[in-house]
Coordinates of C-alpha atoms and ligand atoms in Angstrom, one line a residue:
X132 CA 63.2 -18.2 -19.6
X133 CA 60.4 -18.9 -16.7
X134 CA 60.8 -15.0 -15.8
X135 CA 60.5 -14.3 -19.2
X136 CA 57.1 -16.5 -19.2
X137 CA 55.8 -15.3 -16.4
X138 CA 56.5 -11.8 -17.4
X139 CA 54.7 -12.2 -20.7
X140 CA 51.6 -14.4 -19.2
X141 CA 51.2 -11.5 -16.6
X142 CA 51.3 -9.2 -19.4
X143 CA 48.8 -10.3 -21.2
X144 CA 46.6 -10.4 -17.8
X145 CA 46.9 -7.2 -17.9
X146 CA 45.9 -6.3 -21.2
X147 CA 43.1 -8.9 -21.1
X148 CA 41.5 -7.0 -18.0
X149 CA 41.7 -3.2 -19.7
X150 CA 40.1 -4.5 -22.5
X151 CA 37.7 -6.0 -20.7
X152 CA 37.4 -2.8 -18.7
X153 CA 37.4 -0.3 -21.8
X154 CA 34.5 -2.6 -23.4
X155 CA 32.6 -2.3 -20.1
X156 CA 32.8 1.6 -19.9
X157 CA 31.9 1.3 -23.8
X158 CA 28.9 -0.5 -22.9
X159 CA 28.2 1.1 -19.9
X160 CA 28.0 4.5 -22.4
X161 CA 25.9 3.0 -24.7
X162 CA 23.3 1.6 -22.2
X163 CA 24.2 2.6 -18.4
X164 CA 21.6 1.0 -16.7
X165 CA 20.8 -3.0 -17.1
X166 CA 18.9 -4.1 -14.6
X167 CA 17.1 -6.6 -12.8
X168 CA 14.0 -5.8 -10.3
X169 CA 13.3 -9.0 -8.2
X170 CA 11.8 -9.8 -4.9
X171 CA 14.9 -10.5 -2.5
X172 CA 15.5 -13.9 -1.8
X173 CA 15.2 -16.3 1.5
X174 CA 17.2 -16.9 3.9
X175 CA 17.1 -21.0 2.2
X176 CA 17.6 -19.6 -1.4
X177 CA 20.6 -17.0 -0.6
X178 CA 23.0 -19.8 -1.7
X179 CA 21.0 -20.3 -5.1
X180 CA 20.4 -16.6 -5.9
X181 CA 24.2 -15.9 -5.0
X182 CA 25.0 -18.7 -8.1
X183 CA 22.6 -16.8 -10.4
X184 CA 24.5 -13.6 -9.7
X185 CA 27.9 -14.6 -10.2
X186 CA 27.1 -17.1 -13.5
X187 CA 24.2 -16.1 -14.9
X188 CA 23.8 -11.4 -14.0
X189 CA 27.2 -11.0 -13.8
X190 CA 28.6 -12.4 -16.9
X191 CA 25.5 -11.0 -18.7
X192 CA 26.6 -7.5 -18.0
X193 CA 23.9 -6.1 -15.5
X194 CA 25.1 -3.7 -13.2
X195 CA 21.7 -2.9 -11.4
X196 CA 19.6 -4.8 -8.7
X197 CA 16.0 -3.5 -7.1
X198 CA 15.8 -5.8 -4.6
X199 CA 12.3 -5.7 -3.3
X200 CA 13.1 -6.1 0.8
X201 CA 9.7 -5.0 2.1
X202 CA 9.6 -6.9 5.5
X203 CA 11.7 -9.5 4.7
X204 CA 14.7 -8.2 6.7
X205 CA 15.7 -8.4 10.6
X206 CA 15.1 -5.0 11.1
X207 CA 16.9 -3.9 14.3
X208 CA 14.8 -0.3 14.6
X209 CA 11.0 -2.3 14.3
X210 CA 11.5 -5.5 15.7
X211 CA 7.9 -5.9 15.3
X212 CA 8.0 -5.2 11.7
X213 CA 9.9 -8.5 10.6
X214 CA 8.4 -11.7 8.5
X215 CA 8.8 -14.8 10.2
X216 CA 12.6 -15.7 9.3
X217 CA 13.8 -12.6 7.8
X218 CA 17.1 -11.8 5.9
X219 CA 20.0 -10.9 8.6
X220 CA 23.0 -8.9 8.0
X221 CA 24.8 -11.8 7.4
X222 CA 22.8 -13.0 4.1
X223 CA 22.4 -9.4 2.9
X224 CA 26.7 -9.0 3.1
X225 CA 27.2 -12.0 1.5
X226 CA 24.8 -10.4 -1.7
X227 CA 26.4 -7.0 -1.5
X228 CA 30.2 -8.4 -1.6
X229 CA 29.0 -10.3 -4.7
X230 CA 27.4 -6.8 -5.9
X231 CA 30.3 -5.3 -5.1
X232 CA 32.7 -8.0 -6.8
X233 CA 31.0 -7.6 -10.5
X234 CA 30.1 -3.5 -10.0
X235 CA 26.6 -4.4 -9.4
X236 CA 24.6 -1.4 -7.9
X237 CA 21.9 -2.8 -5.4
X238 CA 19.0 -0.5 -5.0
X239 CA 17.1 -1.4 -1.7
X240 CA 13.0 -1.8 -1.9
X241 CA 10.0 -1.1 0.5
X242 CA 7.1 -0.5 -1.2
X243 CA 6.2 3.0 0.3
X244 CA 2.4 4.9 0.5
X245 CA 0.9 2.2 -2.0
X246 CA 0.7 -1.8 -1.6
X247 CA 0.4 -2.2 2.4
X248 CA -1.8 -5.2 1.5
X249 CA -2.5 -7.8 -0.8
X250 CA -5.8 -9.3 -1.5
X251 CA -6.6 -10.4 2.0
X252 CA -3.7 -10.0 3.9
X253 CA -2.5 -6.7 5.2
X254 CA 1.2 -6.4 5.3
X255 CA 3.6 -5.4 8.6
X256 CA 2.9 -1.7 9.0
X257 CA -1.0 -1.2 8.5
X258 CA -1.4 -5.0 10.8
X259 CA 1.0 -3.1 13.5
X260 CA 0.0 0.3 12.8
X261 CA -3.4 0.0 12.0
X262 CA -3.9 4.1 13.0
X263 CA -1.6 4.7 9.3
X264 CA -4.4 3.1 7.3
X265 CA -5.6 5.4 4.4
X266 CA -8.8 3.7 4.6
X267 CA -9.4 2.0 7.8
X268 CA -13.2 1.2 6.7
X269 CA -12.2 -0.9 4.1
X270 CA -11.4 -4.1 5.6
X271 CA -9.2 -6.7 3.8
X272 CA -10.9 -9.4 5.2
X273 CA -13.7 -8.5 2.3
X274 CA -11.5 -8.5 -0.6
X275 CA -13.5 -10.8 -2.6
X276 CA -11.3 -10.6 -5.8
X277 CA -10.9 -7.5 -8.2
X278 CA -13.3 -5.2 -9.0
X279 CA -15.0 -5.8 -5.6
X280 CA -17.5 -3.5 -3.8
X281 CA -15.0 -1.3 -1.7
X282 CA -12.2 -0.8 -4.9
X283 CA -9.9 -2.5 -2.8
X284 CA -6.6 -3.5 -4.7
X285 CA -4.3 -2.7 -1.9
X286 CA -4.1 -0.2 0.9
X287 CA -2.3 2.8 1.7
X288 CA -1.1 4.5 4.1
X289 CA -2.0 7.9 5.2
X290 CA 1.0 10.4 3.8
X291 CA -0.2 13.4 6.4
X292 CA -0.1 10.9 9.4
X293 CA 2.2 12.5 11.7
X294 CA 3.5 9.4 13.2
X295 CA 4.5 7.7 9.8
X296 CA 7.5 9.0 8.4
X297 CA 9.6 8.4 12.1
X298 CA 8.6 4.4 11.6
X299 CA 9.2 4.1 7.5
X300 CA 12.2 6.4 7.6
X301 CA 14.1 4.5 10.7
X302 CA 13.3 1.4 7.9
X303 CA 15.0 3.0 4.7
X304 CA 18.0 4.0 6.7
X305 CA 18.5 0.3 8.2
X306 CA 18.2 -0.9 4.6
X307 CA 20.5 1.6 2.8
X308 CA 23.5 1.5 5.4
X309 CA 23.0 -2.1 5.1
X310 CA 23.2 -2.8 1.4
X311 CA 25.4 0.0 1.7
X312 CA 23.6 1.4 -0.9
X313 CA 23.4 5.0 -2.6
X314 CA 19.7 4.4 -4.8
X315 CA 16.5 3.3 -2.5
X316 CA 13.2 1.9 -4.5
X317 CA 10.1 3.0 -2.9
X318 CA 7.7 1.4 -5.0
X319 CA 4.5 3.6 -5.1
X320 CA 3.1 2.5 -7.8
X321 CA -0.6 1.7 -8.6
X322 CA -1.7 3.9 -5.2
X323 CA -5.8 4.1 -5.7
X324 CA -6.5 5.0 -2.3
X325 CA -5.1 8.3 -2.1
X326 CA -6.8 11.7 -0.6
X327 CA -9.8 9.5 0.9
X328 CA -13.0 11.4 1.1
X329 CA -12.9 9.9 4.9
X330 CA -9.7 10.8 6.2
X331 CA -9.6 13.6 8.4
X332 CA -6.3 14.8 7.4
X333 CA -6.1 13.7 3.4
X334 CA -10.0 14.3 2.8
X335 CA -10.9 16.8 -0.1
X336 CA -7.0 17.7 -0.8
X337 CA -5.5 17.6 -4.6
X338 CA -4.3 14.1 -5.0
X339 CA -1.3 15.0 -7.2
X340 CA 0.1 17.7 -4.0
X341 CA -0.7 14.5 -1.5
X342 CA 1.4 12.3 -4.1
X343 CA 4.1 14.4 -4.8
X344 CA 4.4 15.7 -1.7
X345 CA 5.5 11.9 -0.2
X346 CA 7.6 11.8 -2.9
X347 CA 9.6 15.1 -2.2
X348 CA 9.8 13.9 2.0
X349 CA 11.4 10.2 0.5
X350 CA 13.6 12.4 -1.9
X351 CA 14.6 14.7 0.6
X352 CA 15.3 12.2 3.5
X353 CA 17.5 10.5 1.4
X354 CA 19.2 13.7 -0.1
X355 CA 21.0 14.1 3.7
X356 CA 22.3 10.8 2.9
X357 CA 23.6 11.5 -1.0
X358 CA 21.2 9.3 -2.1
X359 CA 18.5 8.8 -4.7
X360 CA 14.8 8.0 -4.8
X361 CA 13.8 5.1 -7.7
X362 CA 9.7 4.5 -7.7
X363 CA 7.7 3.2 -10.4
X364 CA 6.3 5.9 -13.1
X365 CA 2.8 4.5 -13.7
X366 CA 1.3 7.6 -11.1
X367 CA 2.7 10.4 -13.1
X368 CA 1.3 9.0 -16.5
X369 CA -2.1 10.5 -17.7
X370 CA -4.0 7.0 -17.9
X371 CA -7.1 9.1 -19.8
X372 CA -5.9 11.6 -22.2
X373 CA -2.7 8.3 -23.2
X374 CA -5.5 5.5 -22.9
X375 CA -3.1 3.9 -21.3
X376 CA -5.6 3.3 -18.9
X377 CA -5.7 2.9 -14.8
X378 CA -3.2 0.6 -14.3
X379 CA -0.3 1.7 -15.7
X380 CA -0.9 4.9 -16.2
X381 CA -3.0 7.4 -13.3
X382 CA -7.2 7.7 -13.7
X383 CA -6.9 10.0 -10.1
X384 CA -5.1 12.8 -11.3
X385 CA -2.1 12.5 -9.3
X386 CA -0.4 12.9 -12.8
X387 CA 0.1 16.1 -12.7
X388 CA 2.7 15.7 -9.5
X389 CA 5.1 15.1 -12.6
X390 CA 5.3 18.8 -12.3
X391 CA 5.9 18.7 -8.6
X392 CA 8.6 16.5 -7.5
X393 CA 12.3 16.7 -7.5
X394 CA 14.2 16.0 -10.8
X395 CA 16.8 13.9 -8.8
X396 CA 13.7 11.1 -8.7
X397 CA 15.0 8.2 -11.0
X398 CA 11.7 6.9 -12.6
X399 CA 10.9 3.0 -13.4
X400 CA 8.6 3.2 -16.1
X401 CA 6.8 -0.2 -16.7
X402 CA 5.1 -1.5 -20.0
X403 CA 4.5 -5.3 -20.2
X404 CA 2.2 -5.4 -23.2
X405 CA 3.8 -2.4 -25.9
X406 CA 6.6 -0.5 -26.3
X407 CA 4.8 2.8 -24.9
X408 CA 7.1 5.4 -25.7
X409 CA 6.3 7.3 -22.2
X410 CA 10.1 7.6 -21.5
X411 CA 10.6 10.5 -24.0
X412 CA 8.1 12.3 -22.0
X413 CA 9.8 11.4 -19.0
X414 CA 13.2 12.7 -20.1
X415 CA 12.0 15.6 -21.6
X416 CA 10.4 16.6 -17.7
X417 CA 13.8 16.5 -17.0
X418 CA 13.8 12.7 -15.4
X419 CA 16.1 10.1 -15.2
X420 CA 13.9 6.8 -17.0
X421 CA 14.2 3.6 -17.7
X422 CA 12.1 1.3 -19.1
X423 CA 10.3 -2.0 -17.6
X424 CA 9.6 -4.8 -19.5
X425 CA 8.1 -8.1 -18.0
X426 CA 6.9 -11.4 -19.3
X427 CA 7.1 -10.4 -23.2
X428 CA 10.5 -10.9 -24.9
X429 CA 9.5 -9.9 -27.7
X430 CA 8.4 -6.3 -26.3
X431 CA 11.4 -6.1 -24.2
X432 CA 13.6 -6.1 -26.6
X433 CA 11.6 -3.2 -28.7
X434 CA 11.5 -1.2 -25.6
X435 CA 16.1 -1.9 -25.4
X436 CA 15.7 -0.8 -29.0
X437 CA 13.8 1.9 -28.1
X438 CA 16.0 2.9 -25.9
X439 CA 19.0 3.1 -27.8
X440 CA 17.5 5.0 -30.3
X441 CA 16.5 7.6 -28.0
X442 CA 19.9 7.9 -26.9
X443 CA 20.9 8.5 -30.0
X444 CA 18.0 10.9 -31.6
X445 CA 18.3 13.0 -28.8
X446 CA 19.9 16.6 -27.8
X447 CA 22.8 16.4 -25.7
X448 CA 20.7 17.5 -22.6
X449 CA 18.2 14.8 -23.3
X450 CA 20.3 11.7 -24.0
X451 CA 21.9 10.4 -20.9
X452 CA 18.5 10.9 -19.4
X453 CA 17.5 7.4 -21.1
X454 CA 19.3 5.6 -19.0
X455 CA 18.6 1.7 -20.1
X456 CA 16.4 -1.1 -19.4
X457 CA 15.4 -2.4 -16.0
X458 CA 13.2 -6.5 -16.4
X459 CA 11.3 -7.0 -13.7
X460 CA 10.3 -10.4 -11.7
X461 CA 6.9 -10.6 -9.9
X462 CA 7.0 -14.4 -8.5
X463 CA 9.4 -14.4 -5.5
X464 CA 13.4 -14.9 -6.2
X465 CA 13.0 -18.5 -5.2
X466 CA 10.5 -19.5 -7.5
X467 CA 11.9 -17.1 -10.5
X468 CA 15.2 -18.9 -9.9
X469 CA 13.1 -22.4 -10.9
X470 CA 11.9 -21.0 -13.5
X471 CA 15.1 -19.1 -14.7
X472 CA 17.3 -23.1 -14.6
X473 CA 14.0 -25.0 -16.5
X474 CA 14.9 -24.8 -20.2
X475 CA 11.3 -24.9 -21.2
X476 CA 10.8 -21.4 -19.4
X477 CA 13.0 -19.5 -20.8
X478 CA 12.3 -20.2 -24.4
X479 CA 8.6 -19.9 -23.9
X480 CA 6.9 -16.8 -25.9
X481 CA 5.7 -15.3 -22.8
X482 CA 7.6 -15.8 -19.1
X483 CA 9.6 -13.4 -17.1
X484 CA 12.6 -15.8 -17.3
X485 CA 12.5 -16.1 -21.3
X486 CA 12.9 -12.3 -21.3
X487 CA 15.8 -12.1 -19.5
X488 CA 17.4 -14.7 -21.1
X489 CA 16.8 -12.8 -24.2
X490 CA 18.1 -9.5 -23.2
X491 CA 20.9 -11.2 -21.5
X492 CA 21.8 -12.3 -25.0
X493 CA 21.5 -8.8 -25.9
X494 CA 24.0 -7.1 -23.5
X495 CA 26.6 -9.9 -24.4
X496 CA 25.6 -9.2 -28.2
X497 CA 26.5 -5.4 -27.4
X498 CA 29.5 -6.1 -25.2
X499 CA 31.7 -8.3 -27.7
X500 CA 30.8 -6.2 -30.9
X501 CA 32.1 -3.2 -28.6
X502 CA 29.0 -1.1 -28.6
Ligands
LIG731 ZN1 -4.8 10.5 4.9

């Protein structure tokens, strides 16, 4: 009789876990990617962004992480390169055997070209390197808000520098072989100073060849390691001709490296305020897209609608290129994770954590009604 028990309760273990597979691959067809793009935690909140994986992601049905890294790792290669108390191998396992656990794909992030400094602080590589600075003339120290008198929003570096690529590269391969990871984010989005009229190597070249040219080296690099480049679509947007303007969408021309790059390039393509519908034109340049939504639930979960609906409408050849929805955080993880477990947050008509609560709700929605 007990064999007979145990026979039948293992049975329906069984059972319980294909269905629970079969409903995954059914969602996983119906929207493949559901991600989350967040600043990677400290070394004091691993514990607490570990918890939100396994109780809060996990359960929800994501199965994508851009984890924004930058500096914030012990990076053996550049030493010198390192925040004050960075992530060590040890914290990063400990995130990718969760991953790994609930079939979470972690996608790496430095912030490549674009976003080497912030208001007045210039990040690791231009305050090391200060010879890879796009635009060594404009000094950070000056930033005296946005618009100011130099343009500054954040600095580049130089993509002809011949010195560069050895540094950033040495980076990206510590990070993927770390988070043992197949997709690497490289950021590069809103990148004004590009081409600058006073650099002796960029000065008076087409900004959309210098564009798409770093994209094809990052694409390439990782190609010898069967891996894929994710970046932010904003630069390959018309920001004119769409209206959608400078920020999300390119006023320096380097839209037309659209035409230039790889196809493998998985694009990111943000909207916070309306459901652009920029990813058809994405997928019908041949692109893997999905779509960005921040602080407005509401908009987010237009742009998932969006999304499906795409899917759906489209030619064979064109529908798994709409490949799902990817929220994004912009305060760090710690502070998100505050945010996330304060009730008055998430239901508020505009936060970051209020969205993906809501879209959480979605992907279970979709998940027990077997889409
Ligand atoms: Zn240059």
């Amino acid at each position: 009789m007990k064999h007979t028990l145990f026979s039948f309760i293992a049975i329906l273990l069984f059972s319980t876990t294909l269905w629970a597979q079969a409903d995954e691959k059914k969602l996983n067809s119906t929207l493949p990617v559901r991600g989350l793009a967040i600043a990677a935690p400290s070394v004091q909140g691993v514990d607490q962004f570990l918890k939100f994986i396994e109780e809060e992601m996990a359960p929800a049905h994501f199965n994508l992480l851009i984890l924004r890294v930058d500096w914030n790792y012990a990076y053996e290669s550049h030493p010198e390169l390192r925040d004050p108390n960075p992530l060590t191998k040890t914290e990063v396992k400990r995130i990718v055997d969760l991953c790994k656990k609930h079939d979470i794909r972690i996608a790496p992030q430095i912030n490549l070209l674009g976003h080497q400094s912030w208001a007045e602080t210039t990040y690791s590589l231009l305050r090391l390197y200060p010879e890879f600075d796009e635009t060594p003339h404009v000094k950070t120290e000056n930033y005296s808000g946005w618009p100011n008198p130099d343009g500054l929003y954040c600095k580049s570096y130089c993509p002809l520098h011949p010195e560069v690529h050895k540094i950033v590269f040495a980076l990206v391969d510590e990070l993927m072989e770390v988070f043992d990871a197949d997709l690497f984010h490289a950021g590069m989005d809103e990148v004004f100073y590009i081409g600058d009229d006073k650099c002796p190597r960029c000065s008076g070249r087409d900004k959309a060849e210098l564009y798409a040219g770093e994209v094809t080296k990052i694409q390439n690099h990782l190609s010898t390691k069967n891996a894929r480049l994710m970046i932010w679509g904003d630069r390959l947007i018309d920001g004119k001709t769409t209206g959608i303007g400078e920020w999300e969408a390119s006023m320096n021309n380097t839209f037309r490296a659209i035409d230039l790059i790889p196809k493998e390039v998985f694009i990111c393509d943000w909207h916070y305020e309306r459901a652009d519908q920029t990813a058809v034109y994405f997928a019908m340049k041949g692109f893997d897209v999905a779509t960005c939504p921040w602080r407005k639930p509401e908009i987010a979960i237009e742009q998932l609608n969006d999304m499906l609906r795409f899917r759906t409408n489209s030619t064979a050849a064109m529908a798994d290129r709409f490949q799902g929805i990817i929220a994004t955080v912009w305060s760090g993880a710690d502070s998100f994770l505050k945010n996330y477990y304060n009730q008055e947050e998430t239901q508020a008509t505009e936060s970051d954590a209020a969205t993906i609560k809501r879209l959480m709700n979605e992907y279970k929605k979709m998940h027990a009604s077997g889409l």
